[in-house]
Structure formats: structure tokens, C-alpha cells
Short mmCIF file of C-alpha atoms and ligand atoms in Angstrom, two decimals:
data_model
loop_
_atom_site.label_atom_id
_atom_site.label_comp_id
_atom_site.label_asym_id
_atom_site.label_seq_id
_atom_site.Cartn_x
_atom_site.Cartn_y
_atom_site.Cartn_z
CA MET A 5 11.89 -6.75 23.35
CA ALA A 6 14.87 -8.12 21.44
CA ARG A 7 16.39 -6.05 18.65
CA LEU A 8 14.01 -5.48 15.71
CA VAL A 9 15.33 -5.93 12.18
CA VAL A 10 13.05 -4.56 9.46
CA VAL A 11 13.57 -5.66 5.86
CA SER A 12 11.77 -3.93 3.01
CA ASN A 13 12.54 -3.10 -0.59
CA ARG A 14 13.07 0.57 0.22
CA VAL A 15 14.48 1.96 3.44
CA ALA A 16 13.47 5.31 4.92
CA ASP A 17 15.18 7.47 7.48
CA PRO A 18 12.63 7.36 10.32
CA ARG A 19 13.76 10.79 11.55
CA LYS A 20 12.35 12.54 8.46
CA THR A 21 8.62 13.47 8.45
CA ALA A 22 8.52 13.10 4.67
CA ALA A 23 9.06 9.39 5.24
CA GLY A 24 5.39 8.99 6.22
CA GLY A 25 3.46 7.27 8.99
CA LEU A 26 4.70 3.74 8.39
CA ALA A 27 8.35 4.75 8.65
CA VAL A 28 7.55 6.76 11.74
CA ALA A 29 5.77 3.83 13.42
CA LEU A 30 8.48 1.32 12.52
CA GLY A 31 11.06 3.94 13.44
CA GLU A 32 9.65 4.10 16.95
CA VAL A 33 10.17 0.38 17.60
CA LEU A 34 13.50 0.47 15.77
CA ASN A 35 14.61 3.37 17.97
CA ASN A 36 13.50 1.66 21.16
CA THR A 37 15.33 -1.55 20.36
CA GLY A 38 18.41 0.01 18.66
CA GLY A 39 17.24 -1.78 15.54
CA LEU A 40 18.38 -2.27 11.98
CA TRP A 41 16.56 -1.50 8.69
CA PHE A 42 17.75 -3.37 5.62
CA GLY A 43 16.81 -2.97 1.93
CA TRP A 44 17.74 -1.73 -1.53
CA SER A 45 19.71 1.53 -1.69
CA GLY A 46 17.72 2.73 -4.73
CA LYS A 47 20.95 2.74 -6.77
CA VAL A 48 21.21 0.78 -10.02
CA VAL A 49 24.73 -0.12 -11.18
CA GLU A 50 25.24 -0.48 -14.94
CA PRO A 51 27.49 -3.29 -16.30
CA ALA A 52 30.01 -0.68 -17.46
CA GLN A 53 30.32 0.50 -13.86
CA GLY A 54 30.91 -3.06 -12.67
CA GLY A 55 27.29 -4.03 -11.85
CA ARG A 56 27.04 -7.84 -11.77
CA PRO A 57 23.82 -9.88 -11.25
CA GLY A 58 23.48 -11.20 -7.70
CA GLU A 59 26.07 -8.77 -6.36
CA GLY A 60 25.78 -5.33 -4.84
CA GLN A 61 27.77 -3.02 -2.64
CA VAL A 62 26.54 -2.67 0.95
CA HIS A 63 26.20 0.76 2.58
CA THR A 64 25.66 1.38 6.26
CA GLN A 65 24.52 4.56 7.90
CA GLN A 66 23.52 5.40 11.45
CA ALA A 67 20.19 7.26 11.90
CA GLY A 68 20.19 7.97 15.63
CA PRO A 69 20.06 4.60 17.37
CA VAL A 70 18.92 2.88 14.15
CA LYS A 71 21.34 1.33 11.67
CA LEU A 72 20.32 1.64 8.01
CA VAL A 73 21.88 -1.00 5.78
CA THR A 74 21.30 -0.85 2.02
CA VAL A 75 22.49 -2.80 -1.01
CA ASP A 76 22.88 -1.62 -4.63
CA LEU A 77 21.27 -3.59 -7.46
CA SER A 78 22.90 -4.35 -10.80
CA ARG A 79 20.95 -3.26 -13.90
CA GLU A 80 20.06 -6.90 -14.66
CA ASP A 81 18.77 -7.45 -11.10
CA HIS A 82 16.78 -4.23 -11.14
CA ASP A 83 15.14 -5.07 -14.45
CA THR A 84 14.27 -8.68 -13.57
CA PHE A 85 13.68 -8.63 -9.79
CA TYR A 86 12.16 -5.17 -9.33
CA ALA A 87 10.60 -4.01 -12.62
CA GLY A 88 10.12 -7.57 -13.93
CA TYR A 89 8.89 -9.97 -11.27
CA ALA A 90 7.82 -7.69 -8.40
CA ASN A 91 6.11 -5.00 -10.47
CA GLY A 92 5.43 -6.84 -13.72
CA VAL A 93 4.10 -10.13 -12.25
CA LEU A 94 3.26 -9.97 -8.54
CA TRP A 95 1.82 -6.43 -8.46
CA PRO A 96 -0.68 -6.96 -11.33
CA VAL A 97 -1.63 -10.55 -10.43
CA PHE A 98 -2.09 -9.81 -6.73
CA HIS A 99 -4.39 -6.95 -7.82
CA TYR A 100 -6.37 -9.44 -9.97
CA ARG A 101 -4.91 -8.11 -13.26
CA LEU A 102 -3.69 -11.25 -15.01
CA ASP A 103 -4.09 -9.40 -18.30
CA LEU A 104 -1.23 -7.05 -17.37
CA ALA A 105 1.23 -9.68 -16.14
CA ASP A 106 4.35 -10.52 -18.13
CA PHE A 107 5.50 -14.03 -17.20
CA ASP A 108 8.96 -13.77 -18.75
CA PRO A 109 10.94 -16.66 -17.14
CA ARG A 110 14.01 -14.43 -16.66
CA TYR A 111 12.06 -12.44 -14.08
CA ILE A 112 11.55 -15.22 -11.54
CA THR A 113 15.24 -16.14 -11.84
CA GLY A 114 16.18 -12.54 -11.04
CA TYR A 115 13.69 -12.47 -8.17
CA ARG A 116 15.26 -15.58 -6.61
CA ARG A 117 18.76 -14.28 -7.18
CA VAL A 118 18.11 -10.95 -5.45
CA ASN A 119 16.34 -12.60 -2.51
CA GLN A 120 19.33 -14.94 -2.16
CA MET A 121 21.71 -11.98 -2.25
CA PHE A 122 19.64 -10.07 0.33
CA ALA A 123 19.68 -13.13 2.60
CA ARG A 124 23.45 -13.48 2.27
CA LYS A 125 24.13 -9.82 2.94
CA LEU A 126 21.62 -9.56 5.77
CA LYS A 127 22.88 -12.68 7.53
CA ALA A 128 26.21 -10.95 8.21
CA PHE A 129 24.38 -8.38 10.36
CA LEU A 130 22.02 -10.70 12.25
CA ARG A 131 22.26 -11.65 15.92
CA ASP A 132 20.79 -14.90 17.21
CA ASP A 133 18.00 -13.29 19.22
CA ASP A 134 16.90 -10.70 16.62
CA ILE A 135 13.26 -10.44 15.63
CA VAL A 136 13.08 -10.01 11.85
CA TRP A 137 10.09 -8.35 10.15
CA VAL A 138 10.03 -8.63 6.35
CA HIS A 139 7.72 -6.39 4.31
CA ASP A 140 5.89 -6.92 1.09
CA TYR A 141 5.76 -8.79 -2.16
CA HIS A 142 9.35 -8.09 -3.21
CA LEU A 143 10.64 -10.36 -0.47
CA MET A 144 8.32 -13.36 -0.17
CA PRO A 145 11.14 -15.97 -0.41
CA LEU A 146 13.50 -14.14 1.97
CA ALA A 147 12.84 -16.28 5.05
CA ALA A 148 13.27 -19.47 3.02
CA GLU A 149 16.63 -18.16 1.80
CA LEU A 150 17.68 -17.18 5.32
CA ARG A 151 16.63 -20.60 6.65
CA ALA A 152 18.64 -22.27 3.88
CA LEU A 153 21.68 -20.39 5.25
CA GLY A 154 20.93 -21.71 8.74
CA CYS A 155 19.20 -18.67 10.26
CA SER A 156 16.81 -19.64 13.04
CA GLN A 157 15.60 -16.19 14.18
CA ARG A 158 11.93 -15.39 14.59
CA ILE A 159 10.88 -14.07 11.14
CA GLY A 160 7.54 -12.46 10.26
CA PHE A 161 6.15 -11.26 6.94
CA PHE A 162 3.54 -8.62 6.17
CA LEU A 163 1.93 -8.33 2.75
CA HIS A 164 0.88 -4.74 2.06
CA ILE A 165 -1.06 -5.60 -1.10
CA PRO A 166 -4.03 -7.99 -1.53
CA LEU A 167 -3.68 -11.75 -1.85
CA PRO A 168 -6.00 -12.90 -4.66
CA PRO A 169 -8.10 -16.11 -4.66
CA SER A 170 -6.31 -19.41 -5.41
CA LEU A 171 -7.40 -19.65 -9.02
CA ILE A 172 -5.80 -16.30 -9.82
CA LEU A 173 -2.68 -17.08 -7.77
CA ALA A 174 -2.39 -20.43 -9.50
CA ALA A 175 -1.96 -18.69 -12.85
CA ILE A 176 1.54 -17.57 -11.84
CA PRO A 177 4.18 -19.98 -13.09
CA GLY A 178 5.98 -21.02 -9.88
CA HIS A 179 3.06 -20.08 -7.59
CA ASP A 180 3.57 -23.25 -5.54
CA TRP A 181 7.20 -22.26 -4.87
CA LEU A 182 6.15 -18.76 -3.91
CA ILE A 183 3.51 -19.82 -1.38
CA ARG A 184 5.66 -22.67 -0.08
CA ALA A 185 8.30 -20.05 0.72
CA LEU A 186 5.80 -18.31 3.00
CA PHE A 187 5.87 -21.37 5.24
CA ALA A 188 9.47 -20.50 6.17
CA PHE A 189 8.15 -17.50 8.13
CA ASP A 190 6.84 -17.90 11.67
CA LEU A 191 4.03 -15.40 11.12
CA VAL A 192 2.42 -14.14 7.92
CA GLY A 193 0.20 -11.06 8.14
CA PHE A 194 -2.38 -9.80 5.66
CA GLN A 195 -4.30 -6.54 5.40
CA SER A 196 -7.80 -8.00 5.53
CA LYS A 197 -9.86 -11.03 6.47
CA ALA A 198 -10.59 -11.55 2.77
CA ASP A 199 -6.85 -11.90 2.04
CA LEU A 200 -6.42 -14.27 4.97
CA LEU A 201 -9.26 -16.40 3.67
CA HIS A 202 -7.60 -16.58 0.26
CA PHE A 203 -4.39 -17.74 1.93
CA ALA A 204 -6.28 -20.37 3.93
CA ARG A 205 -8.08 -21.70 0.83
CA TYR A 206 -4.85 -21.83 -1.16
CA ALA A 207 -2.93 -23.50 1.68
CA GLU A 208 -5.58 -26.17 2.13
CA ALA A 209 -6.56 -26.82 -1.49
CA GLU A 210 -3.28 -26.35 -3.36
CA ALA A 211 -0.63 -26.99 -0.69
CA HIS A 212 -2.65 -29.65 1.20
CA ALA A 213 -1.90 -27.86 4.48
CA HIS A 214 -3.54 -28.97 7.72
CA ARG A 215 -5.32 -26.30 9.65
CA LEU A 216 -4.26 -26.29 13.33
CA ASP A 217 -5.73 -24.19 16.13
CA GLY A 218 -4.74 -20.56 16.73
CA GLY A 219 -4.68 -19.55 13.06
CA ARG A 220 -1.87 -21.95 12.20
CA TRP A 221 -1.31 -24.10 9.13
CA ARG A 222 1.07 -27.03 8.75
CA ALA A 223 2.64 -28.02 5.43
CA PHE A 224 6.11 -28.77 4.01
CA ASN A 225 7.26 -29.89 7.44
CA ARG A 226 6.68 -26.42 8.89
CA THR A 227 3.98 -24.60 10.79
CA VAL A 228 3.10 -21.04 9.94
CA GLN A 229 0.76 -18.73 11.77
CA ALA A 230 -1.33 -16.36 9.66
CA GLY A 231 -3.60 -13.46 10.58
CA ALA A 232 -5.21 -10.22 9.43
CA PHE A 233 -3.50 -7.07 10.72
CA PRO A 234 -5.11 -4.10 8.94
CA ILE A 235 -2.55 -1.31 8.76
CA GLY A 236 -3.56 2.02 10.26
CA ILE A 237 -2.22 5.57 10.21
CA ASP A 238 -0.66 7.65 12.92
CA VAL A 239 -3.87 9.56 13.72
CA GLU A 240 -2.23 11.96 16.15
CA GLU A 241 0.67 12.73 13.85
CA PHE A 242 -1.80 13.46 11.05
CA GLU A 243 -3.99 15.65 13.23
CA SER A 244 -0.98 17.66 14.31
CA LEU A 245 0.21 17.98 10.69
CA ALA A 246 -3.22 19.48 9.93
CA GLN A 247 -2.66 22.08 12.67
CA ALA A 248 0.94 22.85 11.73
CA PRO A 249 1.64 26.12 9.80
CA GLU A 250 1.92 24.47 6.34
CA GLY A 251 -1.27 22.46 6.83
CA ARG A 252 -3.21 25.49 8.03
CA GLU A 253 -1.85 27.69 5.27
CA MET A 254 -2.93 25.17 2.65
CA TYR A 255 -6.37 24.84 4.24
CA GLU A 256 -6.89 28.59 4.33
CA ARG A 257 -5.67 29.07 0.78
CA MET A 258 -7.97 26.34 -0.56
CA THR A 259 -11.05 27.53 1.34
CA ARG A 260 -10.42 31.11 0.15
CA GLU A 261 -9.83 30.08 -3.44
CA TYR A 262 -12.85 27.78 -3.57
CA SER A 263 -15.20 29.71 -1.28
CA ARG A 264 -18.05 29.47 -3.81
CA ARG A 265 -17.39 25.84 -4.73
CA LYS A 266 -17.51 22.40 -3.18
CA LEU A 267 -14.19 20.64 -3.35
CA LEU A 268 -13.73 16.95 -4.02
CA VAL A 269 -10.33 15.38 -3.65
CA GLY A 270 -8.46 12.33 -4.91
CA VAL A 271 -4.84 11.57 -3.94
CA ASP A 272 -3.19 8.53 -5.46
CA ARG A 273 0.02 7.24 -6.87
CA LEU A 274 -0.63 7.10 -10.60
CA ASP A 275 -1.34 3.38 -10.81
CA TYR A 276 -3.82 1.26 -12.76
CA THR A 277 -5.10 -0.29 -9.52
CA LYS A 278 -6.38 3.04 -8.23
CA GLY A 279 -9.37 3.22 -10.61
CA LEU A 280 -8.56 6.73 -11.83
CA PRO A 281 -10.21 6.60 -15.29
CA ASN A 282 -13.46 5.26 -13.79
CA ARG A 283 -13.35 7.96 -11.13
CA MET A 284 -13.13 10.61 -13.88
CA ARG A 285 -16.00 8.95 -15.77
CA ALA A 286 -18.04 8.97 -12.55
CA PHE A 287 -17.31 12.66 -12.05
CA ARG A 288 -18.43 13.35 -15.63
CA GLU A 289 -21.58 11.30 -14.94
CA LEU A 290 -22.21 13.36 -11.80
CA LEU A 291 -22.11 16.58 -13.83
CA GLU A 292 -24.36 15.11 -16.50
CA ARG A 293 -26.95 13.61 -14.15
CA TYR A 294 -27.01 16.30 -11.49
CA PRO A 295 -26.59 19.66 -13.20
CA GLU A 296 -26.78 21.47 -9.86
CA HIS A 297 -23.12 20.52 -9.37
CA ARG A 298 -22.01 22.29 -12.57
CA ASN A 299 -20.22 25.50 -11.93
CA SER A 300 -19.87 24.33 -8.35
CA ALA A 301 -18.16 20.97 -7.74
CA THR A 302 -14.41 20.91 -8.42
CA LEU A 303 -12.38 17.71 -8.28
CA ILE A 304 -8.72 18.10 -7.38
CA GLN A 305 -6.93 14.94 -8.42
CA ILE A 306 -3.31 14.49 -7.36
CA ALA A 307 -1.76 11.61 -9.26
CA SER A 308 1.81 11.38 -8.02
CA PRO A 309 4.26 9.83 -10.49
CA SER A 310 5.35 6.27 -9.81
CA ARG A 311 7.08 3.41 -11.69
CA GLU A 312 7.19 5.38 -14.90
CA ASP A 313 9.47 2.84 -16.55
CA VAL A 314 6.66 0.23 -16.58
CA VAL A 315 4.62 0.36 -19.84
CA ALA A 316 1.17 -0.07 -18.25
CA TYR A 317 1.75 3.15 -16.29
CA ASN A 318 2.14 5.20 -19.45
CA ASP A 319 -1.14 3.89 -20.81
CA ILE A 320 -3.01 4.95 -17.68
CA LEU A 321 -1.33 8.36 -17.78
CA LYS A 322 -2.53 9.00 -21.35
CA GLU A 323 -6.06 7.79 -20.61
CA LEU A 324 -6.32 9.99 -17.57
CA GLU A 325 -5.02 13.08 -19.35
CA SER A 326 -7.47 12.62 -22.17
CA LEU A 327 -10.46 12.14 -19.79
CA CYS A 328 -9.56 15.23 -17.74
CA GLY A 329 -9.11 17.27 -20.92
CA SER A 330 -12.48 16.23 -22.32
CA ILE A 331 -14.37 16.89 -19.04
CA ASN A 332 -12.83 20.35 -18.75
CA GLY A 333 -13.46 21.02 -22.44
CA ASN A 334 -17.11 19.93 -22.33
CA PHE A 335 -18.21 21.31 -18.97
CA GLY A 336 -15.71 24.03 -18.07
CA GLU A 337 -16.67 27.72 -17.93
CA LEU A 338 -14.48 30.79 -18.13
CA ASP A 339 -14.46 30.95 -14.34
CA TRP A 340 -14.83 27.26 -13.46
CA MET A 341 -12.61 24.31 -14.21
CA PRO A 342 -14.32 21.03 -13.15
CA VAL A 343 -11.12 18.97 -12.80
CA ARG A 344 -7.74 20.07 -11.51
CA TYR A 345 -5.39 17.28 -12.39
CA ILE A 346 -1.90 17.43 -10.93
CA HIS A 347 0.68 14.89 -12.03
CA ARG A 348 3.23 15.77 -9.37
CA THR A 349 4.03 14.84 -5.81
CA VAL A 350 2.60 17.26 -3.26
CA ALA A 351 4.59 17.88 -0.05
CA ARG A 352 3.30 15.65 2.75
CA GLN A 353 2.86 18.63 5.10
CA ARG A 354 0.31 20.15 2.69
CA LEU A 355 -1.93 17.11 2.26
CA PRO A 356 -3.89 17.47 5.54
CA GLY A 357 -4.90 21.05 4.63
CA LEU A 358 -6.08 19.90 1.21
CA TYR A 359 -8.07 17.03 2.72
CA ARG A 360 -9.64 19.28 5.35
CA ALA A 361 -10.77 21.84 2.76
CA SER A 362 -12.54 19.09 0.76
CA ARG A 363 -16.18 18.14 1.23
CA VAL A 364 -15.75 14.72 -0.38
CA ALA A 365 -12.86 12.29 -0.93
CA MET A 366 -13.16 9.94 -3.89
CA VAL A 367 -11.17 6.82 -3.00
CA THR A 368 -12.19 4.32 -5.63
CA PRO A 369 -9.42 1.78 -6.30
CA LEU A 370 -10.32 -1.30 -8.33
CA ARG A 371 -8.32 -3.27 -5.73
CA ASP A 372 -6.18 -2.06 -2.85
CA GLY A 373 -4.50 -3.85 0.03
CA MET A 374 -5.69 -1.20 2.47
CA ASN A 375 -5.59 2.41 1.14
CA LEU A 376 -4.17 4.90 3.59
CA VAL A 377 -5.49 7.97 1.78
CA ALA A 378 -9.02 7.06 2.93
CA LYS A 379 -7.81 7.06 6.54
CA GLU A 380 -5.72 10.23 6.19
CA PHE A 381 -8.69 12.12 4.74
CA LEU A 382 -10.84 11.19 7.76
CA ALA A 383 -8.15 12.10 10.28
CA ALA A 384 -7.70 15.56 8.72
CA GLN A 385 -11.39 16.55 8.94
CA ASP A 386 -12.89 19.11 11.29
CA PRO A 387 -15.15 16.93 13.51
CA ALA A 388 -17.66 19.80 13.74
CA ASP A 389 -18.05 20.00 9.95
CA PRO A 390 -16.49 16.89 8.43
CA GLY A 391 -16.30 15.80 4.80
CA VAL A 392 -17.61 12.50 3.46
CA LEU A 393 -15.60 9.51 2.27
CA VAL A 394 -16.71 7.71 -0.91
CA LEU A 395 -14.81 4.43 -0.72
CA SER A 396 -14.39 1.43 -3.00
CA ARG A 397 -15.70 -1.79 -1.50
CA PHE A 398 -12.58 -3.44 -2.96
CA ALA A 399 -10.12 -1.48 -0.81
CA GLY A 400 -9.00 -3.41 2.28
CA ALA A 401 -10.08 -0.34 4.29
CA ALA A 402 -13.72 -1.08 3.42
CA GLU A 403 -13.71 -4.02 5.88
CA GLN A 404 -13.16 -1.54 8.71
CA LEU A 405 -14.73 1.69 7.42
CA ARG A 406 -18.34 0.54 7.15
CA ASP A 407 -19.68 4.08 7.74
CA ALA A 408 -18.12 5.43 4.57
CA LEU A 409 -20.27 5.48 1.41
CA LEU A 410 -19.14 2.18 -0.09
CA VAL A 411 -19.24 1.87 -3.88
CA ASN A 412 -18.47 -0.61 -6.62
CA PRO A 413 -15.56 1.06 -8.45
CA TYR A 414 -16.49 -0.63 -11.73
CA ASP A 415 -19.99 0.87 -11.64
CA VAL A 416 -19.58 4.45 -12.79
CA GLU A 417 -23.23 5.36 -12.17
CA SER A 418 -23.16 4.10 -8.59
CA ILE A 419 -20.03 6.17 -7.86
CA ALA A 420 -21.75 9.25 -9.34
CA ASN A 421 -24.87 8.64 -7.22
CA ALA A 422 -22.87 8.13 -4.02
CA THR A 423 -20.84 11.26 -4.75
CA HIS A 424 -24.07 13.22 -5.21
CA LEU A 425 -25.32 11.87 -1.86
CA ALA A 426 -22.02 12.82 -0.23
CA LEU A 427 -22.17 16.37 -1.59
CA GLN A 428 -25.69 16.77 -0.22
CA MET A 429 -25.33 14.96 3.08
CA PRO A 430 -26.76 16.90 6.03
CA LEU A 431 -24.35 18.03 8.74
CA GLU A 432 -25.81 15.74 11.41
CA GLU A 433 -25.27 12.61 9.32
CA ARG A 434 -21.77 13.70 8.32
CA ARG A 435 -20.85 14.15 11.96
CA MET A 436 -22.27 10.80 13.03
CA ARG A 437 -20.49 8.90 10.30
CA HIS A 438 -17.22 10.72 10.93
CA GLN A 439 -17.39 10.01 14.65
CA GLN A 440 -17.92 6.27 14.07
CA LEU A 441 -15.13 6.13 11.51
CA MET A 442 -12.71 7.99 13.77
CA SER A 443 -13.27 5.56 16.60
CA VAL A 444 -12.18 2.71 14.29
CA LEU A 445 -9.17 4.74 13.13
CA ARG A 446 -8.09 5.52 16.68
CA SER A 447 -8.50 2.01 18.05
CA GLN A 448 -6.63 0.42 15.13
CA ASP A 449 -3.96 2.99 14.33
CA VAL A 450 -0.46 2.30 13.06
CA HIS A 451 0.92 1.75 16.57
CA TRP A 452 -1.77 -0.86 17.26
CA TRP A 453 -0.85 -2.51 13.94
CA CYS A 454 2.85 -2.58 14.76
CA ASP A 455 2.36 -3.81 18.32
CA SER A 456 -0.20 -6.46 17.49
CA PHE A 457 1.93 -7.89 14.67
CA LEU A 458 5.09 -7.93 16.78
CA ASP A 459 3.26 -9.42 19.80
CA ALA A 460 1.92 -12.20 17.60
CA LEU A 461 5.39 -12.76 16.13
CA VAL A 462 7.04 -12.96 19.53
CA GLN A 463 4.39 -15.42 20.69
CA ALA A 464 4.36 -17.57 17.54
CA GLN A 465 5.50 -21.07 18.45
CA PRO A 466 9.12 -21.69 17.43
CA GLU A 467 9.77 -24.12 14.64
CA GLU A 468 12.42 -26.48 13.38
CA THR A 469 14.57 -24.69 10.79
CA GLY A 470 16.73 -25.32 7.78
CA THR A 471 14.57 -28.15 6.45
CA PRO A 472 15.66 -29.40 3.03
CA TRP A 473 12.05 -28.77 1.88
CA LEU A 474 12.72 -25.10 1.79
CA ARG A 475 15.87 -25.14 -0.29
CA LEU A 476 15.02 -23.19 -3.40
C1 GDG B 523 0.57 0.16 -0.55
C2 GDG B 523 -0.71 -0.62 -0.84
C3 GDG B 523 -1.52 -0.03 1.45
C4 GDG B 523 0.18 9.81 -2.37
N1 GDG B 523 0.38 10.86 -3.19
C5 GDG B 523 1.18 11.71 -2.52
C6 GDG B 523 1.46 11.17 -1.27
N2 GDG B 523 0.82 10.00 -1.20
C7 GDG B 523 0.85 9.15 0.00
C8 GDG B 523 -0.50 9.10 0.67
C9 GDG B 523 -0.41 7.78 1.41
C10 GDG B 523 0.51 6.96 0.51
O1 GDG B 523 1.21 7.84 -0.34
C11 GDG B 523 -0.30 6.03 -0.40
O2 GDG B 523 -0.73 4.97 0.37
P1 GDG B 523 -1.90 4.02 -0.14
O3 GDG B 523 -2.24 3.13 0.97
O4 GDG B 523 -3.04 4.86 -0.59
O5 GDG B 523 -1.37 3.24 -1.43
P2 GDG B 523 0.03 2.53 -1.96
O6 GDG B 523 1.09 3.52 -2.20
O7 GDG B 523 -0.38 1.75 -3.16
O8 GDG B 523 0.49 1.56 -0.77
C12 GDG B 523 -1.88 -0.04 -0.04
C13 GDG B 523 -0.18 0.60 1.69
O9 GDG B 523 0.84 0.00 0.87
C14 GDG B 523 0.24 0.47 3.16
O10 GDG B 523 0.22 -0.84 3.59
O11 GDG B 523 -2.53 0.70 2.13
O12 GDG B 523 -3.03 -0.80 -0.25
O13 GDG B 523 -1.02 -0.60 -2.24
O14 GDG B 523 0.20 7.94 2.64
O15 GDG B 523 -0.68 10.21 1.47
N3 GDG B 523 2.23 11.77 -0.35
C15 GDG B 523 2.76 12.97 -0.68
N4 GDG B 523 2.54 13.54 -1.89
C16 GDG B 523 1.76 12.97 -2.83
O16 GDG B 523 1.58 13.53 -3.93
N5 GDG B 523 3.52 13.61 0.19
#
């Protein structure tokens, strides 16, 4: 294969385990092709230090055979492109939360400016036969900007978060520009069939695209191929993490500590999409409705800090703290705390042990592109005595993981009932469900995801480039 160039908002060093499964999987292809990974350095430059909008210093670093290229952002660009448009408009709206979006017109200007800058800086590193793979909602106009500079490489895009139905998308000022920009890619990948359907409906109804064969749509003088490529995890890497000393030590410590209790686990970035308050209400409902779980069931909820400079995240933090406090205050005993809430990041090596010691995982996002925690929990289980996954039907993972206990995350009683079922599920049924779920996980793991996307990108039919339609 030609050299792979990955572009994403943040860049990880694929040699470090802490980077996670995605970085490891991309790292493998990057290593094999002597590839390049391009994105933001994570550094914000204040005006007093010379930070100017649309400009940023470029840093290069070699990570084995892979070149890491990163760019600094000025304060203005960070606040408008990253905090403003990406996380204040696209993140909430794509998760169906129009009520949380802030359509300040400065944000879209910053978003365009940074995508233009990324295109300019990246172009200097590109070779004619590179395959470029752009990731996520921060960079939707990147191919259009590269095409406007004359780049004709094969360029694919993968959206890690959901794509909402047209009527929600259409509420974004500039939505037509945003979706039109997707037509500058050769291949656009979504997490689920539902997201793909939303793209198809939007393309046909709003952009008047013609549907061609082979999952292709034609509009704006371009043809784009689109498909669902549900992201997976590195099952083997996760299984071996569970067997590694830190994973085992965590497992043994948790099983010893909670030998008289049944553990439930939740692991999420602290984000309003993850349905954390409703999960706590469901746990309270479980204790109210099914008193046999009092003095027995303990929910460990890891809520790792994220995007703390965005206001909506502080609201969710306060709500969660108050719910946990009131559950522990009302139900707790001297020797039993119903909820253990941890607002910190736990080392990745310890997660598999925690998952494996838990009888139930509560994965109840209100909306999620995929949700990798659901998959990691399953991969960490002991197949002879596995735990049960309670999973939101609105996570992309629910399309694949039909043998989980699927719940409506808005319906607190139904989550409580499913959790009760999960806690009581006989061994035979737990094993059967786990076996079915693992066969899905293994057949569509992160390597399958990477290979099938890149195969489709390589095979996508080449297109005319640099059309004036795409000038932004
Ligand atoms: C986006 C989409 C899509 C969490 N807390 C800790 C920790 N984590 C790790 C988990 C998992 C990852 O972070 C979270 O992945 P998710 O998929 O659950 O969610 P997002 O972060 O929102 O990811 C999502 C994903 O992109 C991939 O396409 O599935 O839908 O929203 O790996 O284990 N890791 C460590 N400590 C923590 O405290 N080490």
C-alpha cells in the first residue's frame, strides 16, 4: 500500500500503550507504510506570545518509522475552532442536543480558518501517491480545502460521532456548506447504518444528490462513496492487558475488597452525552424497587475529566455529584457505600481488571457514535463466568451487540429492571450471551475496521479535483 497519512485533531505516539487501541491500530498501518500523522500539538499560543489566528508553528518528530507532525493553535483559533465550533456546535448537535449548541458566527469562521491552515501546512508534507485518512468532526472541510489547493490524493473521512437526521442537521447555520464539503472526500465512513441512512436522506433531500450504485452519491460535480464501518477494539491487546500484572493485580484487589458484594461498573468521559445522571437515577430506582440489592450492589463510576472549559460540562459535574451524594446519604450503611464515584482518569492498564471483577457494566449513553467501553468490558470478561452488559439502544454499538440487554437510556425504570435482570442472570445465559457477543467483537475488531475502510478507500473510483464548487 502507498504511504498512509492520518489527520486527526490530536496525535498520539503509537508506540505508547496509554495511547489506546485506535492509536495502536492506526500505528500498525502507519508503521508498515512509513506513514505520517498530522494534527494539533495541544499547545495554545496567547497573543502576548505571538499567537496569531490562522497561524501556528509546525513541529515534527519521528516515532520509529512514523513521522508525527503537529501545529500549535493561537488562543483565538482554539477558542473558536476547537471549543467553539467543534465542541460547542458540532458535538452537541450531532448528539441531538440542539438546546446546548451556541451558534456564535465567530465560531464557524474560526473553524474554516483552522481547516484552511491545516490544509496549507499539511500540503507541504504530502506526496502525490499518499492515501490520506481524515478523522472526525473537527476536520470535515479539510478535503475541500486540500482540493482548493490542488491536492488530488485519495482522501477518506471517518466520523467517530453520530450523524443526526436531516432536520436536526439543518438547524446548523451553514449546514449545507458543511455537508457539501464532505463531497470533496473520496470515501466517507460512519459508525452505524443509522448514521449512513441519515447521510443518504440529507444528501438526497437537501443536497439533491443522485444515488449511484455501490453506495455512491453524486452532487456538486463530485461523486462520494459512503459506508458504515463500525469501529472495533483490539480484542487481543485487551485480553492480554487483562492478563498482565497490573490488570491481574487490580482484578484480585477488587474481588478481595468486594467479596461479599456484586460490582457494577461505569467508565465514561464526563460528558452530557453519556447519560450519567439517568444512570444514577436508575441505580437509585434499582435499590428502591429491589431491596435485595441493598447492602450488596456497588456501582463504581469512573467519570474521567474532559473539556472542563466548556460550561455544559460543569453543569453535568454538579448534577452527578449531587445525585451520588444523595444516593450514598439515603441508602449507605456504615459498611456499605452504594456508589463509588471517581472523577479522575484511571490508568489504562488497570481498566481490564476492574471490568473483569464487575458483574454488570452500565453503558447507557443518550447518544454515542459507537461506545468502546461496552466492547472493552466484554473483552475483559472471564468466558467461564462472564458479566452482563446493559447497553443503551442509542449507542452505535447496539447495532452489533444484539445479545446485550438493550435499554432506553431515557427510561430510568427500564434501566433499573434490566440491571436487576443482569444481576440475577443465570450462569448458562451469561455464557451464551457472552459467547455470541465475543464472536461479533472478534470478527469486527479494530484491525478489520482499519483494513475495510482503507480497502474501500483504495478502491473508491478516482474523481476530478479542484472544482470551483468546492472553494469555500
Ligand atoms: C468517541 C465517540 C466512539 C474512559 N475513561 C478512562 C479511559 N477511557 C477510555 C475508554 C475508551 C475511551 O476512553 C472512550 O471511548 P468511547 O467510545 O466510550 O467514547 P468517546 O471518548 O466519546 O469516543 C464514541 C469513539 O470516539 C471511537 O470511535 O466509540 O462513540 O464519542 O477506550 O476505555 N481510559 C483510561 N482511563 C479512564 O479513566 N485509561
